[in-house]
PDB file of C-alpha atoms in Angstrom:
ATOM      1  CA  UNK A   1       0.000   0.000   0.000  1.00  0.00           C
ATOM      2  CA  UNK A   2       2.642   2.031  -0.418  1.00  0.00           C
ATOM      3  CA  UNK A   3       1.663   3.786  -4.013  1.00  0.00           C
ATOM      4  CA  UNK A   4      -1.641   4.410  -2.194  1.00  0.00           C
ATOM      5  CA  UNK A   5       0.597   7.019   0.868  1.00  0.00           C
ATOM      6  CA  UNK A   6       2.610   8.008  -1.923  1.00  0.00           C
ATOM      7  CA  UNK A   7      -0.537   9.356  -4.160  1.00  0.00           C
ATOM      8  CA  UNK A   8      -1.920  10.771  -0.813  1.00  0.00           C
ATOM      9  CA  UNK A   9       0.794  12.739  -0.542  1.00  0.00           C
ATOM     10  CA  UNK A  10      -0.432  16.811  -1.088  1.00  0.00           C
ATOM     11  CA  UNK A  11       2.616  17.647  -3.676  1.00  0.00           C
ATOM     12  CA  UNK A  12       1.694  14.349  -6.294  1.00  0.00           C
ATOM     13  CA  UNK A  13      -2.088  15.041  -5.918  1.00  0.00           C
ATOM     14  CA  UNK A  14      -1.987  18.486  -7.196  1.00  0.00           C
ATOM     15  CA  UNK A  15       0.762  17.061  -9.647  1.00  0.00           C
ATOM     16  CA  UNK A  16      -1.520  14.443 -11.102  1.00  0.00           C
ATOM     17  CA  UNK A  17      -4.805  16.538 -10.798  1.00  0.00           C
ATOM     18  CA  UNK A  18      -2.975  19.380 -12.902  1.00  0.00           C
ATOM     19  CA  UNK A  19      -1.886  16.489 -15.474  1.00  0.00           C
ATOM     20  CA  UNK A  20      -5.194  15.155 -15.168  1.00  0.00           C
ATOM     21  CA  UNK A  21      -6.981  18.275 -16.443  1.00  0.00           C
ATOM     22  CA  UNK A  22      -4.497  19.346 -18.913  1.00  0.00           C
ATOM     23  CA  UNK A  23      -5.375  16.042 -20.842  1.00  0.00           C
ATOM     24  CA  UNK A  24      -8.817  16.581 -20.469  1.00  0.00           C
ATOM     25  CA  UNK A  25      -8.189  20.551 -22.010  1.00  0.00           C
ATOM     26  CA  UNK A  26      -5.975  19.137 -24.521  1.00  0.00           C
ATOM     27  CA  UNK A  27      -8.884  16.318 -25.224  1.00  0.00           C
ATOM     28  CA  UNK A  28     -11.043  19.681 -25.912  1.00  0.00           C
ATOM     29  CA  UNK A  29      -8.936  21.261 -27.603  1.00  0.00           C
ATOM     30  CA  UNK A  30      -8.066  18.874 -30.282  1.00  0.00           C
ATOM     31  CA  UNK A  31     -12.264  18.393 -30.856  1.00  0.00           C
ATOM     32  CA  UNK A  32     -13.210  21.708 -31.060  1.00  0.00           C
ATOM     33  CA  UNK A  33     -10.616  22.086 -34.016  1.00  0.00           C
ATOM     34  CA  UNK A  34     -11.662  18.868 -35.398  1.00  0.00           C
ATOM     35  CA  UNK A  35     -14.931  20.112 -35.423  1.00  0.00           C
ATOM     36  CA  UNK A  36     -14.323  23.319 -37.683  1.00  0.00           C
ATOM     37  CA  UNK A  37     -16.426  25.151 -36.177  1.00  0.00           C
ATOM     38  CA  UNK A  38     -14.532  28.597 -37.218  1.00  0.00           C
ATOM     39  CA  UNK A  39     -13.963  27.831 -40.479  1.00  0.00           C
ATOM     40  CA  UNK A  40     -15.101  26.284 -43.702  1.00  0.00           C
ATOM     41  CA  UNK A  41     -13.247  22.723 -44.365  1.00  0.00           C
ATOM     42  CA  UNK A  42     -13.886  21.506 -47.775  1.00  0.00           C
ATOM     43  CA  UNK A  43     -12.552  17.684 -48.677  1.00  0.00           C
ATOM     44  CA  UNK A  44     -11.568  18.639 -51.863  1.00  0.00           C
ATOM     45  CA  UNK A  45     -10.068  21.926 -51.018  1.00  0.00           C
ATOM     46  CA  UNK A  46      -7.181  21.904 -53.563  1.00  0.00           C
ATOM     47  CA  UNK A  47      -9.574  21.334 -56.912  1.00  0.00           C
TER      48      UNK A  47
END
């Protein structure tokens, strides 16, 4: 049980928490500009 002390631990908690919701922004981030929702994508865009 020692990862479990180790996670408890007030330094790695706000380390993973802060990695946690970074992914989760980046997980955003990457679907709103998948989505195109500011621009106009075409699929044949170079004809």
């Amino acid at each position: 049980m020692a990862l479990l002390e180790w996670i408890q631990r007030p330094v790695v908690k706000f380390v993973l928490t802060t990695l946690f919701y970074f992914a989760i922004m980046m997980v955003l981030f990457y679907l709103y500009d998948y989505s195109g929702i500011n621009q106009a994508k075409f699929i044949y865009n170079d004809f």
